[in-house]
mmCIF file of C-alpha atoms in Angstrom:
data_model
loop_
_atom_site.group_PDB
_atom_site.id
_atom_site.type_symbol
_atom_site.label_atom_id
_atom_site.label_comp_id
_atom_site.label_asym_id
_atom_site.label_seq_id
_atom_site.Cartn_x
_atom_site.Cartn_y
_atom_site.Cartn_z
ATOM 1 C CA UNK A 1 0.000 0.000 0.000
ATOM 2 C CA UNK A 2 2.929 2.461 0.813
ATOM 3 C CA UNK A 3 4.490 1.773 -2.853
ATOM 4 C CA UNK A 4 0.955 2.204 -4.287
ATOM 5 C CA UNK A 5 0.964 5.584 -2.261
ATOM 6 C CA UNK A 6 3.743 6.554 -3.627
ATOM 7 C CA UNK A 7 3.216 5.551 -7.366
ATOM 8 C CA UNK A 8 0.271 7.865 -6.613
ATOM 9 C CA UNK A 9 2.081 10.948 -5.903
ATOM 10 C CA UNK A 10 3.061 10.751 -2.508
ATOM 11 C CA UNK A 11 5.983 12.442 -1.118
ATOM 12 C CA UNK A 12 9.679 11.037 -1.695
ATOM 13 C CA UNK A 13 10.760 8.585 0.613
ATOM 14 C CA UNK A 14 14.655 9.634 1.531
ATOM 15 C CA UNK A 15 16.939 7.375 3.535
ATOM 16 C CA UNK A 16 17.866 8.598 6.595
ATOM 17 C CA UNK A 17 14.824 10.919 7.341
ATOM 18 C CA UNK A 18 11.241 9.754 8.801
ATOM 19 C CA UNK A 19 8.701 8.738 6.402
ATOM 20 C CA UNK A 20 6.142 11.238 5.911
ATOM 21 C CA UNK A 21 2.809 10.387 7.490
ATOM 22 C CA UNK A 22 0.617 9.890 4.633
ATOM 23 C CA UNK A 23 2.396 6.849 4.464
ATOM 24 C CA UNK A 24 0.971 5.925 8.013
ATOM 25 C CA UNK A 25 -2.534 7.685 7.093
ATOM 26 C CA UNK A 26 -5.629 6.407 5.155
ATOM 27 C CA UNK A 27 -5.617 8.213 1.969
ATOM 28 C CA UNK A 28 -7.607 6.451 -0.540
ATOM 29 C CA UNK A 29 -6.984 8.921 -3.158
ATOM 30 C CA UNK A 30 -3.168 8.255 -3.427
ATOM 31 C CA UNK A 31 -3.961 4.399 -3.316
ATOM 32 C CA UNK A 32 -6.147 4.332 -6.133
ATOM 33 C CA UNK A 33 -3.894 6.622 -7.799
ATOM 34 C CA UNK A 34 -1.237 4.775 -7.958
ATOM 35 C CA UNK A 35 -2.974 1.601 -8.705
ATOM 36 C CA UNK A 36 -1.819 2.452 -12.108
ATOM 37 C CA UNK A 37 1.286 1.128 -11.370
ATOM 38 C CA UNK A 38 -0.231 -2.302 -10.178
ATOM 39 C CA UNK A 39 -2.508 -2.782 -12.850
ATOM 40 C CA UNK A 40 -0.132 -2.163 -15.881
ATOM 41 C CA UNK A 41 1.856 -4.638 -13.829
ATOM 42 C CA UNK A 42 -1.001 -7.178 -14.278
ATOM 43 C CA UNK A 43 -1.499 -6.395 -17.898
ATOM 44 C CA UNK A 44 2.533 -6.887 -18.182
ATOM 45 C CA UNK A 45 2.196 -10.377 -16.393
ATOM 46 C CA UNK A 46 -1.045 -11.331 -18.653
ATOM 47 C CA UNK A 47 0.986 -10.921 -21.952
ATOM 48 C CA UNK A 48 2.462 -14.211 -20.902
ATOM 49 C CA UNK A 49 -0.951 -15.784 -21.020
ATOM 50 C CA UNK A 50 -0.616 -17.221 -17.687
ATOM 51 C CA UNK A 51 -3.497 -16.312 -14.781
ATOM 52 C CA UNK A 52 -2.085 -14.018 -12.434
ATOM 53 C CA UNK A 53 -2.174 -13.712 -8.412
ATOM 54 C CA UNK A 54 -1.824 -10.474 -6.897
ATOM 55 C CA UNK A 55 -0.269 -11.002 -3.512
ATOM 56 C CA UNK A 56 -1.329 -8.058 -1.189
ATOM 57 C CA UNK A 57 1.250 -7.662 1.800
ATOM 58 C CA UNK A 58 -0.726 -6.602 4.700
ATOM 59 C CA UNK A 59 0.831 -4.246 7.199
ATOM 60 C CA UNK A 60 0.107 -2.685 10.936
ATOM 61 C CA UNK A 61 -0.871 0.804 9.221
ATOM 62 C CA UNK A 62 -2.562 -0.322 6.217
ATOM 63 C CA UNK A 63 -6.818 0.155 6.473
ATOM 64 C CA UNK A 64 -8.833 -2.458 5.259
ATOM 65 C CA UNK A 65 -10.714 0.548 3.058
ATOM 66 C CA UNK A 66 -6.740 1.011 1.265
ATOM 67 C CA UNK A 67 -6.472 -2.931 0.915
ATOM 68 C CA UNK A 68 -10.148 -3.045 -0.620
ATOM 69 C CA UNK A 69 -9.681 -0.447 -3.087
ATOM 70 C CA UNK A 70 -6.175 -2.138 -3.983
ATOM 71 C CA UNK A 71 -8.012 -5.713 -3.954
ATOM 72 C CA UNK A 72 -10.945 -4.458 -5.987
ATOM 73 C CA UNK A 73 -8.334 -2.353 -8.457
ATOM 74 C CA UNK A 74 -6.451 -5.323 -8.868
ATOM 75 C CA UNK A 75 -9.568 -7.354 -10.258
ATOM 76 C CA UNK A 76 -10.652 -4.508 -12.361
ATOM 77 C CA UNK A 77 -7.409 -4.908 -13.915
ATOM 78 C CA UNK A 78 -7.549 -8.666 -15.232
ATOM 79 C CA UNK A 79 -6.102 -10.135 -11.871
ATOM 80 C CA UNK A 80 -7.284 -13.913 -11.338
ATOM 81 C CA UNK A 81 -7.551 -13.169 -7.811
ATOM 82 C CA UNK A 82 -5.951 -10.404 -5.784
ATOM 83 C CA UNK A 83 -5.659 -11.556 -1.644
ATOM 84 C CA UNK A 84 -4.360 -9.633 1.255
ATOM 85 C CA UNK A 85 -1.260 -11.835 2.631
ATOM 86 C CA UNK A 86 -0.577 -10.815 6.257
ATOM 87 C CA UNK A 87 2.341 -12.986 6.909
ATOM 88 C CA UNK A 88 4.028 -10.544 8.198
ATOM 89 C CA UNK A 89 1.830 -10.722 11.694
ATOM 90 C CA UNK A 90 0.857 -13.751 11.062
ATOM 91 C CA UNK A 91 3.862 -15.696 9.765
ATOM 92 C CA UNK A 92 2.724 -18.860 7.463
ATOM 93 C CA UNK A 93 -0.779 -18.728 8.831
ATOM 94 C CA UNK A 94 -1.093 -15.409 7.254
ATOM 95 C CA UNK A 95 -0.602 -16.352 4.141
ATOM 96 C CA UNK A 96 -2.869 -19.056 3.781
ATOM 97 C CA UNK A 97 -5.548 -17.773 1.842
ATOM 98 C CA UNK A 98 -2.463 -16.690 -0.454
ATOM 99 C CA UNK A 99 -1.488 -20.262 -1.341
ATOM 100 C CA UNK A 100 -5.287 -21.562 -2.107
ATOM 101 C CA UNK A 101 -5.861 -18.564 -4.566
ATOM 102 C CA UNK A 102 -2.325 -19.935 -6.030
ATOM 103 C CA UNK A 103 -3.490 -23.823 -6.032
ATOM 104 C CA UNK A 104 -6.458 -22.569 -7.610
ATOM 105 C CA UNK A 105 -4.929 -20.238 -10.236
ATOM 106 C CA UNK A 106 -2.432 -23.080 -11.164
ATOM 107 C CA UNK A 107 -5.289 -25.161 -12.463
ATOM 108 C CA UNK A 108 -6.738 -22.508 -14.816
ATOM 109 C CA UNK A 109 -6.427 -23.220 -18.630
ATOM 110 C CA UNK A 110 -3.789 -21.210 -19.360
ATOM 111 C CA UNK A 111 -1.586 -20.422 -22.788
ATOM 112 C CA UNK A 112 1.797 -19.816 -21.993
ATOM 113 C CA UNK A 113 4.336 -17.892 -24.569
ATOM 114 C CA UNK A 114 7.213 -15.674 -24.803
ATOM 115 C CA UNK A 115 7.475 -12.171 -24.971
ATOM 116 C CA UNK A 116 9.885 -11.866 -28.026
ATOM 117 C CA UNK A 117 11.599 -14.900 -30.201
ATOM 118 C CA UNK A 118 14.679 -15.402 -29.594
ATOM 119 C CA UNK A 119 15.760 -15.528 -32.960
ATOM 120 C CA UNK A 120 14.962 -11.254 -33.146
ATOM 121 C CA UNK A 121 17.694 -8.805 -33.378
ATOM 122 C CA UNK A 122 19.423 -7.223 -29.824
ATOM 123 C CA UNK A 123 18.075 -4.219 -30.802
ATOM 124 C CA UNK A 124 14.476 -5.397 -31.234
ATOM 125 C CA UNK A 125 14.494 -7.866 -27.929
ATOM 126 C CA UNK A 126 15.515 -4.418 -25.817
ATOM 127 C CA UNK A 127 12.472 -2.172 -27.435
ATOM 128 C CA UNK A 128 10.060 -4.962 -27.181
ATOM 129 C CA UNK A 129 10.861 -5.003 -23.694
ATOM 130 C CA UNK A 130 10.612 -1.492 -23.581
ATOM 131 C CA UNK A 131 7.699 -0.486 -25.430
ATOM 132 C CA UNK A 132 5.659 -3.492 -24.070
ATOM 133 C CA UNK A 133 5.920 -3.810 -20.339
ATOM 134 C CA UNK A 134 7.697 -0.506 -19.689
ATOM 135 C CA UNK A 135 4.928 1.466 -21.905
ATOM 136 C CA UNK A 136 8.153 3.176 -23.844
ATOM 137 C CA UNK A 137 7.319 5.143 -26.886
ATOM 138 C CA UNK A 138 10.853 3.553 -27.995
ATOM 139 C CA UNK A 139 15.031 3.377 -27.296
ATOM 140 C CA UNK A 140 17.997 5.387 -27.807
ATOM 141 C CA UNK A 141 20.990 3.381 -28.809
ATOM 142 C CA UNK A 142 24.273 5.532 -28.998
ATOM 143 C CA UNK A 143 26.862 4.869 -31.604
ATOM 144 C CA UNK A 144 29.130 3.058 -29.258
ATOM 145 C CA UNK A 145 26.353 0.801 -27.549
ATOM 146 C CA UNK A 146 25.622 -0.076 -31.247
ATOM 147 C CA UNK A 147 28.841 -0.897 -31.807
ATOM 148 C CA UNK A 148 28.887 -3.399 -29.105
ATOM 149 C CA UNK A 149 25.805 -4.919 -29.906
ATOM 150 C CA UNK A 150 27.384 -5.358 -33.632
ATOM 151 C CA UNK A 151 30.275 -7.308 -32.114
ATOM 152 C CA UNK A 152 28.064 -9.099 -29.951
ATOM 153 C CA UNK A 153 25.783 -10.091 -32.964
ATOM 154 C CA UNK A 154 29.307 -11.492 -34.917
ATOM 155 C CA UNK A 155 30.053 -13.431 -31.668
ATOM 156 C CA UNK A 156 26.795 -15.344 -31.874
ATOM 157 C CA UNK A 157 25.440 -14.151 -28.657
ATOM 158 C CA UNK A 158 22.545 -12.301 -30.751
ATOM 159 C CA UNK A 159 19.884 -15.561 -29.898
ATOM 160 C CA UNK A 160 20.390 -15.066 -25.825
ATOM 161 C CA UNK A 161 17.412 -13.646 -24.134
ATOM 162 C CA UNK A 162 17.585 -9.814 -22.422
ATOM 163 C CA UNK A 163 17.304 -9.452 -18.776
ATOM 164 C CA UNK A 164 17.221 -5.308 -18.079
ATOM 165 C CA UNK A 165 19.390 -3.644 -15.506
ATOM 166 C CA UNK A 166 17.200 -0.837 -14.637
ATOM 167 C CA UNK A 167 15.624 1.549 -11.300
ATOM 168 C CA UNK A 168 13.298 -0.871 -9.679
ATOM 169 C CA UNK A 169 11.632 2.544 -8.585
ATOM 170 C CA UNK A 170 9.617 2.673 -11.605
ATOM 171 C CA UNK A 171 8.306 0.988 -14.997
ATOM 172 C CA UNK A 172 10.588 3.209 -16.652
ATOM 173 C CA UNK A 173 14.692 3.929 -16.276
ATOM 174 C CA UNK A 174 13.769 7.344 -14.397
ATOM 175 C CA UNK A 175 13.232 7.091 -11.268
ATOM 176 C CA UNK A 176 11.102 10.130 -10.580
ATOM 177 C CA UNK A 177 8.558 8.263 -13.501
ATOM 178 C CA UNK A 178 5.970 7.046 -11.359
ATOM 179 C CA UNK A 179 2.497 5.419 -11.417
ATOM 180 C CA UNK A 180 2.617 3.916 -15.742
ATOM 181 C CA UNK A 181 4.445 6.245 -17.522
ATOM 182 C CA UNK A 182 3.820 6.392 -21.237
ATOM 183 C CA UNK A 183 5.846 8.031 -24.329
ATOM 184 C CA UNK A 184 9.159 8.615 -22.806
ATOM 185 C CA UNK A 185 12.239 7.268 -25.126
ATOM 186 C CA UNK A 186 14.752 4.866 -22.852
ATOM 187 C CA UNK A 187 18.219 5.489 -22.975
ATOM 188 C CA UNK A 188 20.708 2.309 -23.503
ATOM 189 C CA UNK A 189 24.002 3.152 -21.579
ATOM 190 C CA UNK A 190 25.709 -0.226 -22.287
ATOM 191 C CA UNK A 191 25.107 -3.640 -22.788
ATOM 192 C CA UNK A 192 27.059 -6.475 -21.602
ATOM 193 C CA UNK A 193 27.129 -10.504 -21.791
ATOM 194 C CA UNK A 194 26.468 -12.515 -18.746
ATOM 195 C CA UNK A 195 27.745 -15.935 -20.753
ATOM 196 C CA UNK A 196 27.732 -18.213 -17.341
ATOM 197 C CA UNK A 197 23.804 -17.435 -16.779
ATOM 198 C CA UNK A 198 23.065 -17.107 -20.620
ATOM 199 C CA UNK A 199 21.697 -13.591 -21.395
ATOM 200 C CA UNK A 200 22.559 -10.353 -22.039
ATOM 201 C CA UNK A 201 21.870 -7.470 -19.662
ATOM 202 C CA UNK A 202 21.499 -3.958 -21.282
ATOM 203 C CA UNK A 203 21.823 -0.677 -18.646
ATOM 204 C CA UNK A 204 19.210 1.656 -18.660
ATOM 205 C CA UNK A 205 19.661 5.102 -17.859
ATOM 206 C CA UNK A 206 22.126 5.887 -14.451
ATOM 207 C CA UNK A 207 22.280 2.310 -12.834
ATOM 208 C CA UNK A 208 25.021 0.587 -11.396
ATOM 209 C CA UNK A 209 25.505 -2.992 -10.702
ATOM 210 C CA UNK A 210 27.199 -5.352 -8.929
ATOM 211 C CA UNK A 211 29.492 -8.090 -9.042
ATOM 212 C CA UNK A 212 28.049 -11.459 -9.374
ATOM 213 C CA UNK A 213 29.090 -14.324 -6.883
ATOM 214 C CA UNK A 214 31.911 -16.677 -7.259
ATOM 215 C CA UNK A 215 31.850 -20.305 -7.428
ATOM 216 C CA UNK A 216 32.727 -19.959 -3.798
ATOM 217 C CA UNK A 217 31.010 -17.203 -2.124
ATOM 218 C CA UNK A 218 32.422 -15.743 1.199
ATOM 219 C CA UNK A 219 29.652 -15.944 2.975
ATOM 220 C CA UNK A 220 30.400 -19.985 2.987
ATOM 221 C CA UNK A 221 33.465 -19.416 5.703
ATOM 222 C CA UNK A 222 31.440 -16.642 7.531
ATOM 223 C CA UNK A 223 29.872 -18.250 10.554
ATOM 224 C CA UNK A 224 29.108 -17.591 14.762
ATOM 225 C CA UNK A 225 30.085 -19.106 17.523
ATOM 226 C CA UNK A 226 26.824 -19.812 19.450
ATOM 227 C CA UNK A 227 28.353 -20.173 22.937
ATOM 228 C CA UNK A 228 30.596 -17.076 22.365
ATOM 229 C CA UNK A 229 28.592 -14.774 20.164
ATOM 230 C CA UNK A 230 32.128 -14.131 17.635
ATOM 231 C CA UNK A 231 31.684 -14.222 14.026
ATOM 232 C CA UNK A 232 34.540 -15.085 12.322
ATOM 233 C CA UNK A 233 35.416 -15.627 8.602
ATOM 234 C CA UNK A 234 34.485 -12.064 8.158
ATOM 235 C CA UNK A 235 37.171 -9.704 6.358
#
């Protein structure tokens, strides 16, 4: 409800500083608002002709008037069912009704398919993915992202699929883009290949990312001493 709230044009939501109180406060308006944003999310998911579940995480300062109009948004929108979860008071129990709507979804006649061949060009996989689920009018490929995508294509590594590295703050690469942005032209930065996991991973807009694990991850020689309370393996 408090990303809905936001999506609907609440205030930012800066680390370090309290949250503002409308994101404590019923406010129906901002919650239907920004059920935009949830309901081009469910028309994303339905491309994939699959029935989809809206899970709705209930929390201590949601009202059951916000997680109605979410629920009943949700439904609107093309959901199979939409359910308010609240394992996070309840642990397991909580999410109960969660898992029957799932049981029951997962028997549904359902036609499964791709978003894009894999046999399309680089170019065409990233605006399909852009124009599609992020609602982008289309992409701006530099000269020297082209240029790599050109020496990936010789390379053979044109037929892996396209996982995005974008914001997760919105459907878009801007950040500030809130609720379901349409029209706006998404800029690719870079694009490198991930050969290991099979895929290539464009950046959009100002992201960073991070290293991926090695075949021995640190946190494997990280562990606590339950009588003594010291961690060690850490460096």
């Amino acid at each position: 409800v408090r990303a809905l709230k936001m999506h609907g044009g609440g205030p930012a939501v800066v680390s370090g500083k309290p949250v503002d109180p409308v994101y404590r406060e019923e406010n129906l308006q901002l919650v239907e608002a920004g059920c935009s944003n949830l309901c081009k999310q469910i028309q994303n998911a339905s491309q994939f002709g699959v029935p989809v579940v809206v899970c709705i995480n209930r929390f201590s300062t949601d009202t059951d008037a916000e997680l109605e109009v979410t629920r009943s948004e949700a439904i609107k929108a093309g959901a199979f069912a939409a359910v308010v979860s609240n394992h996070w008071a309840e642990g397991s129990k909580g999410g109960a009704d969660l898992a029957e709507a799932v049981m029951e979804a997962v028997q549904q006649p359902r036609n499964f398919k791709f978003l894009y061949p894999l046999d399309m060009s680089i170019t065409d996989k990233i605006k399909t993915i852009a124009t599609k689920i992020y609602g982008a009018a289309d992409i701006e490929v530099s000269p020297e992202v082209q240029t790599i995508i050109d020496g990936l294509t010789r390379d053979g590594m044109d037929k892996l699929p396209i996982c995005m590295a974008k914001t997760h703050l919105s459907l878009s690469h801007d950040p500030s883009l809130k609720g379901a942005p349409t029209g706006f032209v998404v800029p690719i930065r870079d694009i490198r290949p991930s050969v290991g996991a099979g895929f290539l991973f464009p950046l959009l807009g100002p992201i960073r990312t991070r290293p991926g694990l090695p075949t021995r991850p640190a946190f494997i020689d990280i562990d606590l001493d339950s009588e003594t309370g010291e961690i060690y393996g850490l460096f």
